[in-house]
Structure formats: structure tokens, C-alpha cells
Short mmCIF file of C-alpha atoms and ligand atoms in Angstrom, two decimals:
data_model
loop_
_atom_site.label_atom_id
_atom_site.label_comp_id
_atom_site.label_asym_id
_atom_site.label_seq_id
_atom_site.Cartn_x
_atom_site.Cartn_y
_atom_site.Cartn_z
CA MET G 2 27.58 -48.81 -20.01
CA PRO G 3 25.64 -48.05 -17.22
CA LEU G 4 26.04 -44.44 -15.61
CA THR G 5 26.98 -45.05 -12.74
CA LEU G 6 30.21 -46.68 -13.93
CA LYS G 7 30.88 -43.56 -16.86
CA SER G 8 31.32 -41.17 -14.07
CA LEU G 9 33.43 -43.72 -12.09
CA ARG G 10 35.43 -44.05 -15.07
CA ALA G 11 34.77 -40.26 -14.92
CA LEU G 12 37.00 -38.99 -12.06
CA SER G 13 39.62 -42.00 -12.83
CA ASP G 14 41.70 -39.26 -13.88
CA ALA G 15 43.11 -35.60 -12.11
CA THR G 16 41.74 -33.82 -15.25
CA ARG G 17 38.89 -34.56 -15.08
CA LEU G 18 38.99 -34.33 -10.82
CA ARG G 19 40.25 -30.56 -11.72
CA ILE G 20 37.83 -29.30 -14.47
CA VAL G 21 34.78 -31.38 -11.56
CA ALA G 22 36.29 -28.72 -8.91
CA LEU G 23 36.28 -25.62 -10.92
CA LEU G 24 32.86 -25.93 -12.46
CA GLU G 25 31.87 -27.16 -8.71
CA LYS G 26 30.78 -23.16 -8.74
CA GLN G 27 30.56 -21.66 -11.21
CA GLU G 28 30.49 -22.28 -15.53
CA LEU G 29 33.02 -22.06 -17.33
CA SER G 30 33.47 -21.34 -21.22
CA VAL G 31 36.38 -24.35 -22.41
CA HIS G 32 38.73 -20.89 -22.94
CA GLU G 33 38.75 -19.89 -18.80
CA LEU G 34 39.34 -24.16 -18.01
CA GLN G 35 42.46 -23.52 -20.40
CA GLU G 36 43.20 -20.20 -18.52
CA ILE G 37 43.14 -21.04 -15.47
CA THR G 38 45.25 -25.23 -15.95
CA ARG G 39 47.77 -23.83 -18.83
CA MET G 40 46.48 -27.01 -21.06
CA GLY G 41 45.34 -27.17 -24.80
CA GLN G 42 41.64 -26.71 -25.80
CA SER G 43 41.53 -30.15 -27.28
CA ARG G 44 42.35 -31.69 -23.99
CA ILE G 45 40.09 -29.49 -22.58
CA SER G 46 37.27 -30.34 -24.82
CA THR G 47 37.72 -34.24 -24.39
CA HIS G 48 37.79 -34.59 -21.27
CA LEU G 49 34.46 -32.29 -21.24
CA GLY G 50 32.31 -34.91 -22.58
CA LEU G 51 34.05 -37.34 -21.36
CA LEU G 52 32.87 -35.43 -18.05
CA GLN G 53 29.77 -35.57 -20.70
CA ASP G 54 29.03 -38.59 -21.19
CA SER G 55 28.81 -39.48 -17.56
CA GLY G 56 26.08 -36.80 -17.07
CA LEU G 57 27.76 -35.21 -14.88
CA VAL G 58 28.88 -32.44 -17.03
CA ARG G 59 25.96 -29.58 -18.73
CA SER G 60 26.47 -27.07 -21.71
CA ARG G 61 24.69 -23.98 -22.61
CA ARG G 62 24.82 -22.27 -24.98
CA GLU G 63 24.88 -18.73 -25.37
CA GLY G 64 25.70 -16.57 -28.79
CA LYS G 65 29.00 -18.09 -29.64
CA ARG G 66 30.53 -19.61 -27.29
CA THR G 67 29.32 -22.06 -24.60
CA PHE G 68 29.44 -22.43 -20.86
CA TYR G 69 29.61 -25.40 -19.02
CA GLY G 70 28.16 -26.45 -15.28
CA LEU G 71 28.25 -29.19 -12.85
CA ASP G 72 24.55 -30.37 -13.03
CA PRO G 73 22.64 -28.01 -10.98
CA GLU G 74 20.16 -30.65 -10.03
CA ALA G 75 22.04 -34.08 -9.61
CA ASP G 76 20.98 -35.55 -7.00
CA GLY G 77 21.26 -39.33 -5.27
CA ALA G 78 24.19 -40.79 -7.15
CA ALA G 79 25.38 -37.83 -9.16
CA ALA G 80 25.77 -35.76 -6.44
CA ASP G 81 28.32 -38.34 -4.12
CA PHE G 82 30.58 -38.41 -7.70
CA ILE G 83 30.19 -34.44 -8.71
CA ARG G 84 31.70 -34.39 -4.41
CA LEU G 85 33.82 -37.37 -4.62
CA GLY G 86 35.43 -35.71 -7.33
CA VAL G 87 35.89 -32.45 -5.28
CA ARG G 88 37.60 -33.32 -2.41
CA GLY G 89 38.87 -35.45 -5.24
CA ALA G 90 41.41 -31.65 -6.09
CA GLY G 91 41.74 -31.22 -3.27
CA GLU G 92 44.01 -33.24 -2.76
CA LEU G 93 45.91 -32.72 -6.41
CA PRO G 94 49.64 -30.77 -6.44
CA GLU G 95 47.40 -28.28 -9.00
CA HIS G 96 44.75 -26.93 -7.67
CA SER G 97 45.52 -24.50 -5.03
CA ALA G 98 47.21 -23.59 -8.18
CA ASP G 99 44.06 -23.68 -9.53
CA GLN G 100 42.11 -21.81 -7.52
CA ILE G 101 44.34 -18.82 -7.89
CA ASN G 102 43.58 -18.97 -11.32
CA LEU G 103 40.54 -19.37 -11.23
CA LYS G 104 39.99 -16.40 -9.15
CA ARG G 105 41.84 -13.95 -11.36
CA ILE G 106 39.28 -15.45 -14.41
CA LEU G 107 36.41 -14.47 -12.63
CA ASN G 108 37.75 -11.23 -11.24
CA ARG G 109 38.55 -10.60 -15.39
CA ARG G 110 34.39 -11.44 -16.33
CA ARG G 111 33.66 -8.92 -13.12
CA GLU G 112 35.80 -6.13 -14.63
CA GLN G 113 35.16 -6.19 -18.21
CA ALA G 114 31.95 -5.38 -17.36
CA GLN G 115 33.01 -2.67 -15.71
CA VAL G 116 35.84 -1.64 -18.11
CA TYR G 117 32.03 -0.31 -20.28
CA PHE G 118 30.55 1.06 -17.44
CA ASN G 119 33.76 3.48 -16.56
CA HIS G 120 34.44 4.89 -19.66
CA VAL G 121 30.81 6.14 -21.57
CA ALA G 122 30.61 6.71 -17.01
CA GLY G 123 29.61 10.35 -17.38
CA ARG G 124 27.69 10.37 -20.40
CA PHE G 125 25.71 7.43 -20.09
CA ASP G 126 22.98 9.17 -20.87
CA ARG G 127 23.20 9.58 -23.95
CA VAL G 128 24.94 6.05 -25.51
CA TYR G 129 22.83 4.32 -26.98
CA GLY G 130 21.99 0.95 -24.13
CA PRO G 131 19.73 -2.48 -25.47
CA GLY G 132 17.32 -1.84 -23.79
CA ARG G 133 17.37 1.57 -22.94
CA SER G 134 14.23 3.18 -23.80
CA TRP G 135 12.22 6.23 -22.25
CA GLN G 136 9.44 3.95 -23.48
CA GLY G 137 10.63 1.06 -21.26
CA PHE G 138 11.59 4.09 -18.67
CA GLY G 139 7.61 4.65 -18.83
CA HIS G 140 5.33 1.20 -17.86
CA LEU G 141 8.90 1.23 -14.77
CA LEU G 142 7.01 4.11 -13.30
CA LEU G 143 3.71 3.39 -14.17
CA ARG G 144 3.69 0.54 -12.57
CA MET G 145 4.58 2.95 -9.06
CA LEU G 146 1.33 4.73 -10.01
CA PRO G 147 -2.69 3.60 -7.50
CA PRO G 148 -5.55 2.83 -9.77
CA VAL G 149 -7.36 6.44 -10.24
CA VAL G 150 -8.64 8.03 -12.09
CA VAL G 151 -7.11 10.38 -14.86
CA ALA G 152 -8.73 12.86 -16.78
CA ASP G 153 -6.15 13.15 -19.94
CA LEU G 154 -6.92 17.19 -21.12
CA GLY G 155 -6.34 17.36 -24.77
CA SER G 156 -5.23 14.01 -24.80
CA GLY G 157 -4.88 13.58 -28.89
CA GLU G 158 -5.29 9.77 -29.82
CA GLY G 159 -4.67 8.81 -26.69
CA LEU G 160 -0.87 7.82 -26.44
CA LEU G 161 -1.10 8.15 -23.18
CA SER G 162 -4.31 7.86 -22.33
CA GLU G 163 -3.42 4.03 -22.91
CA LEU G 164 -0.25 3.43 -21.39
CA LEU G 165 -2.60 4.93 -18.72
CA ALA G 166 -5.09 2.79 -18.51
CA ARG G 167 -3.06 -0.74 -18.33
CA ARG G 168 -2.78 1.21 -15.00
CA CYS G 169 -5.46 3.53 -13.46
CA ARG G 170 -8.66 2.59 -12.04
CA LYS G 171 -10.46 5.00 -15.46
CA VAL G 172 -8.64 7.29 -18.35
CA ILE G 173 -11.38 9.64 -19.43
CA ALA G 174 -9.76 10.78 -21.76
CA VAL G 175 -11.29 14.88 -23.85
CA ASP G 176 -9.91 15.92 -27.44
CA ASN G 177 -11.97 18.83 -28.62
CA SER G 178 -11.22 17.09 -32.90
CA GLU G 179 -13.98 14.53 -33.34
CA LYS G 180 -11.77 12.51 -36.12
CA ILE G 181 -9.52 13.10 -32.78
CA VAL G 182 -11.70 11.22 -30.13
CA ALA G 183 -13.81 9.30 -32.66
CA PHE G 184 -9.74 7.94 -33.37
CA GLY G 185 -9.00 7.80 -30.87
CA ALA G 186 -12.27 5.67 -29.40
CA ALA G 187 -11.66 3.13 -31.80
CA LYS G 188 -8.11 2.08 -30.49
CA ALA G 189 -9.81 2.15 -26.77
CA LYS G 190 -11.59 -0.95 -28.66
CA LYS G 191 -9.35 -2.74 -30.75
CA ASN G 192 -6.70 -2.90 -27.50
CA HIS G 193 -9.66 -4.35 -25.55
CA LEU G 194 -8.44 -0.71 -22.31
CA LYS G 195 -12.98 -0.66 -21.65
CA ASN G 196 -12.21 1.93 -19.19
CA LEU G 197 -10.22 4.17 -21.11
CA GLU G 198 -12.82 6.54 -22.19
CA PHE G 199 -12.95 9.23 -25.08
CA ARG G 200 -15.12 11.91 -24.89
CA LEU G 201 -15.21 15.07 -27.14
CA GLY G 202 -14.98 18.66 -25.58
CA ASP G 203 -13.02 21.66 -24.42
CA LEU G 204 -9.76 21.87 -22.19
CA GLN G 205 -11.37 25.45 -20.41
CA ASP G 206 -14.48 23.74 -20.12
CA PRO G 207 -13.77 19.74 -20.22
CA PRO G 208 -17.29 17.21 -20.08
CA ILE G 209 -16.39 15.72 -16.76
CA GLU G 210 -18.74 15.07 -13.25
CA PRO G 211 -16.72 17.72 -10.90
CA ALA G 212 -14.34 16.68 -8.62
CA SER G 213 -14.41 13.44 -9.78
CA VAL G 214 -11.48 11.93 -10.08
CA ASP G 215 -7.61 11.67 -8.80
CA LEU G 216 -5.82 13.14 -11.34
CA ALA G 217 -5.47 15.41 -14.32
CA ILE G 218 -3.08 16.12 -17.10
CA LEU G 219 -2.59 18.40 -20.21
CA SER G 220 0.31 17.48 -21.95
CA GLN G 221 1.37 19.17 -24.64
CA ALA G 222 -1.95 20.65 -24.27
CA LEU G 223 -1.75 23.86 -22.81
CA HIS G 224 -0.99 26.09 -25.25
CA HIS G 225 -3.81 25.28 -27.50
CA ALA G 226 -6.11 26.21 -25.26
CA GLU G 227 -7.43 30.08 -25.78
CA ASP G 228 -7.04 30.68 -21.89
CA PRO G 229 -4.97 28.25 -20.12
CA ALA G 230 -5.69 30.15 -17.12
CA LYS G 231 -9.99 29.11 -17.37
CA ALA G 232 -8.53 25.48 -18.10
CA VAL G 233 -5.77 25.20 -15.48
CA ALA G 234 -9.33 26.46 -13.63
CA ALA G 235 -10.77 23.85 -14.71
CA ALA G 236 -9.04 20.93 -14.07
CA HIS G 237 -9.00 22.11 -10.67
CA ARG G 238 -12.92 22.45 -10.38
CA LEU G 239 -12.51 18.45 -11.80
CA LEU G 240 -10.39 16.83 -9.41
CA ARG G 241 -11.21 15.74 -5.39
CA PRO G 242 -9.69 17.49 -3.26
CA GLY G 243 -6.37 15.97 -2.45
CA GLY G 244 -6.01 14.77 -5.82
CA GLN G 245 -3.69 16.60 -8.56
CA VAL G 246 -1.81 18.41 -11.79
CA LEU G 247 0.37 17.19 -14.21
CA ILE G 248 1.04 19.55 -16.34
CA LEU G 249 3.94 18.83 -19.19
CA ASP G 250 4.73 22.24 -21.47
CA LEU G 251 6.56 23.89 -23.28
CA LEU G 252 8.79 26.97 -21.84
CA ARG G 253 8.10 29.92 -23.01
CA HIS G 254 10.19 30.28 -26.69
CA ASN G 255 10.33 32.37 -29.81
CA PHE G 256 9.65 30.16 -32.61
CA GLN G 257 7.23 31.86 -35.16
CA LYS G 258 6.33 29.02 -36.91
CA ALA G 259 4.90 26.53 -34.84
CA ARG G 260 2.14 28.22 -35.40
CA GLU G 261 1.30 27.55 -38.72
CA LEU G 262 3.35 23.90 -38.10
CA TYR G 263 1.74 22.67 -35.13
CA GLY G 264 -1.18 25.05 -34.50
CA ASP G 265 -0.64 26.07 -31.18
CA ARG G 266 -1.92 28.88 -29.75
CA TRP G 267 0.17 30.07 -27.52
CA LEU G 268 4.43 30.02 -27.77
CA GLY G 269 5.13 27.59 -24.96
CA PHE G 270 5.32 29.69 -20.80
CA ALA G 271 7.27 31.50 -18.54
CA GLU G 272 7.39 28.84 -15.43
CA SER G 273 6.54 32.19 -13.27
CA ASP G 274 2.96 32.39 -15.97
CA LEU G 275 2.19 28.42 -14.84
CA HIS G 276 2.85 28.74 -10.72
CA ARG G 277 0.49 31.58 -11.01
CA TRP G 278 -2.55 30.28 -12.61
CA LEU G 279 -1.92 27.44 -10.63
CA GLU G 280 -1.92 29.51 -7.39
CA GLU G 281 -5.36 31.17 -8.58
CA ALA G 282 -7.47 28.39 -9.20
CA GLY G 283 -6.27 27.17 -6.05
CA PHE G 284 -3.26 24.44 -6.17
CA ARG G 285 -0.84 24.05 -3.12
CA LYS G 286 1.88 22.61 -2.99
CA ILE G 287 3.05 23.80 -6.69
CA GLU G 288 5.63 21.95 -7.76
CA ILE G 289 7.57 23.54 -11.63
CA SER G 290 11.10 22.90 -13.33
CA VAL G 291 12.98 22.21 -17.31
CA VAL G 292 12.93 18.13 -17.39
CA ALA G 293 13.91 18.16 -21.35
CA ARG G 294 15.93 20.72 -23.97
CA GLU G 295 15.57 19.41 -27.36
CA GLU G 296 18.88 18.56 -29.29
CA GLU G 297 17.79 20.38 -32.01
CA GLU G 298 17.02 23.70 -33.50
CA PRO G 299 14.69 25.70 -32.42
CA HIS G 300 16.00 24.03 -29.09
CA PHE G 301 12.75 23.56 -27.26
CA GLU G 302 12.37 23.24 -23.85
CA THR G 303 9.89 21.69 -22.23
CA ILE G 304 8.36 21.96 -18.54
CA LEU G 305 6.98 19.67 -16.19
CA ALA G 306 4.74 21.64 -13.57
CA GLY G 307 2.10 19.76 -10.47
CA GLY G 308 -0.11 21.10 -7.92
CA GLN G 309 -2.39 19.62 -5.10
CA LYS G 310 -6.26 20.47 -4.84
C1 SAM L 418 0.02 18.93 -29.07
S1 SAM L 418 -1.52 17.40 -28.81
C2 SAM L 418 -0.91 16.54 -27.11
C3 SAM L 418 -1.67 15.37 -27.16
C4 SAM L 418 -1.39 14.06 -26.70
N1 SAM L 418 -1.94 15.75 -25.53
C5 SAM L 418 -0.16 14.10 -25.74
O1 SAM L 418 0.38 15.02 -25.30
O2 SAM L 418 0.80 13.47 -26.32
C6 SAM L 418 -2.54 19.09 -28.08
C7 SAM L 418 -4.10 18.58 -28.57
O3 SAM L 418 -5.58 18.89 -28.22
C8 SAM L 418 -6.42 18.72 -28.66
N2 SAM L 418 -6.56 20.39 -27.70
C9 SAM L 418 -6.45 21.72 -29.10
N3 SAM L 418 -7.12 22.39 -28.99
C10 SAM L 418 -8.06 21.62 -27.52
C11 SAM L 418 -8.95 22.36 -26.62
N4 SAM L 418 -9.93 23.75 -26.27
N5 SAM L 418 -10.07 21.46 -25.55
C12 SAM L 418 -9.39 20.51 -26.27
N6 SAM L 418 -8.62 20.14 -27.45
C13 SAM L 418 -7.26 20.28 -27.25
C14 SAM L 418 -5.84 18.74 -30.16
O4 SAM L 418 -7.79 17.79 -31.16
C15 SAM L 418 -5.07 17.92 -30.10
O5 SAM L 418 -5.74 16.24 -29.84
#
């Protein structure tokens, strides 16, 4: 049967006109159409079948549910038929009740989404949320970084350096372990990160030209330095004027086993220690805060300190 005849036939029924009008602005499931029109499932399905056959209505699967809607790309004759159908539905006695019920169903949809968030309000950061991860947040924050040159001092194998290299102009990763440097460099090569360079060297005297980088990072590295104040002064030296230092470390703790378990030389630092070393090195705009506390014993706390050259 030609499409025009199919469309005319599809619109020659009051229920189908009602359905077209209901689908005019949003997709609905069979169940929602049932609730709005107070008709049985098989009746609704039969009418939807005819409307789909005419090409006026399309369906889309989302998980186990199917949503029906008008063809968003309908033009020419199809668009005319849709307009006709919507206008025709307005003449039916059920029209105003349909619109009221539609509004109710749409409100309920919105509320269902809110019910969950109201339920988790106040502990949202502690419940699982699909796709919410610190790794994701990290990538989001990275996008805010301008194309700077970074020194990652005490870089390890480059967990952070690799992330930074995807965004920054250049990353120089410095570590004093030959094995770690070789491993990190091989990994960077494998990941085609040409702007990430690993160098063997010490935190206290990194093999980096003075005044050549925009950002110096010491992530869980300073507590390994023999002389932390010297390492902070070295970071200052390699920064350009206006450059920033960021230090992530542990707040002073008493977990002696950290020396043997993690090779730590210092059991974290007091905020005042970091402040003093930053100031002595010549940094200004110093900011220091505790940014995280672990739930498990011994409840390590992470401190973030920063300053500007
Ligand atoms: C706990 S890891 C931190 C790695 C990385 N920054 C991170 O946050 O994932 C400490 C790293 O510092 C390196 N390290 C220790 N003492 C150092 C020193 N004096 N100079 C340079 N690197 C050092 C170690 O080899 C190790 O890779």
C-alpha cells in the first residue's frame, strides 16, 4: 500500500490521533501510554504497530524498554500528516484528560530521578555512582590545564606524568631509581608519549635547567628526600618566574612501619614544616591544606601544599 494511503488509514482512528498528539513532544513507553489513555496494552500495541507501519511513529529500545515517538526527521507529507493528526486530536473529547495525564506522567519521571538523589543527599560522595571516579575527575581537571612545561619530581613509573603528558607541552619525570626510570621511559614510548621524558636524578638537585618549567610537582616524593627543605628549594630554582609548585604528601603520622613497608624516610610532615620550607625557598601565595583522610587504619592524611615563584 502506498505510504500516503497508509498514513491516511493510520489517522482515520480516534485512538491513533490521540497517540500521535501524545507523542508530539516526547517519547513514551507502551506502559506510559496505557496509563495516560487508560487503555489495555494489546490495544495500544496494535495502534502503535499501524502508526509505525505508516512511518509516522518510530521506536527506540533502551535496555528492556521500548520508547515510541514521532519521526524527528519527518518532512514533507509526513510532517503534514503529523500536524493534521495533532490538530484532529484536539477536537476529541479525551484530549484535555490526555494532556493532564501526560503532564502527570512526565512529572513522575522527573521525580523518579530526584527520588534517588534525594535519597543519597548528604552522602553522595560515599555511594557508588556509575561512571563517577577519581580517574574521571582527574581527566576533567586536566583539561583545565594550559599547555605548560611540568617537572614531576620523584615521578615513579609515571602514573601522574603520563596523565599530564596527554595535556601539557612537555613533562620531565625525574626519579633516582634506574629501574623505575627505564621502566617509565619504555612505557611512555609504548604509549607514544613523545613529550614525556624520564631523567635519572635526585629530587634535591634535579637534572633540569634553572627557570625552565612552569609547574613542579612532588607527589608523595618529598618524604623520601634526605633533606626536604633542599628539595623544595631545588623546585623553586627550576621554575620560571610566576611558576607554581604543588606538593602532595602525608600529614605527619606515627605509623613507624611506613619506613620498612614503603621505604619512607620521613613520617609525613606538619603543615608548618612545609610552610617554612616553601617560604625559605622564596615561594609566595603559599596554600596548604589537608585534602584527604583514609578510612582504613592508620588513617593516613594527604596534605596538599602549593606556592608561586
Ligand atoms: C611513593 S613514589 C611516588 C611516585 C609518584 N610521584 C606518584 O605519586 O605516584 C616515590 C618515588 O620517589 C622516588 N625517589 C625516592 N627518593 C628520591 C630522590 N631522592 N630523588 C628522586 N626520586 C626519589 C622513588 O624511586 C619513587 O619512585
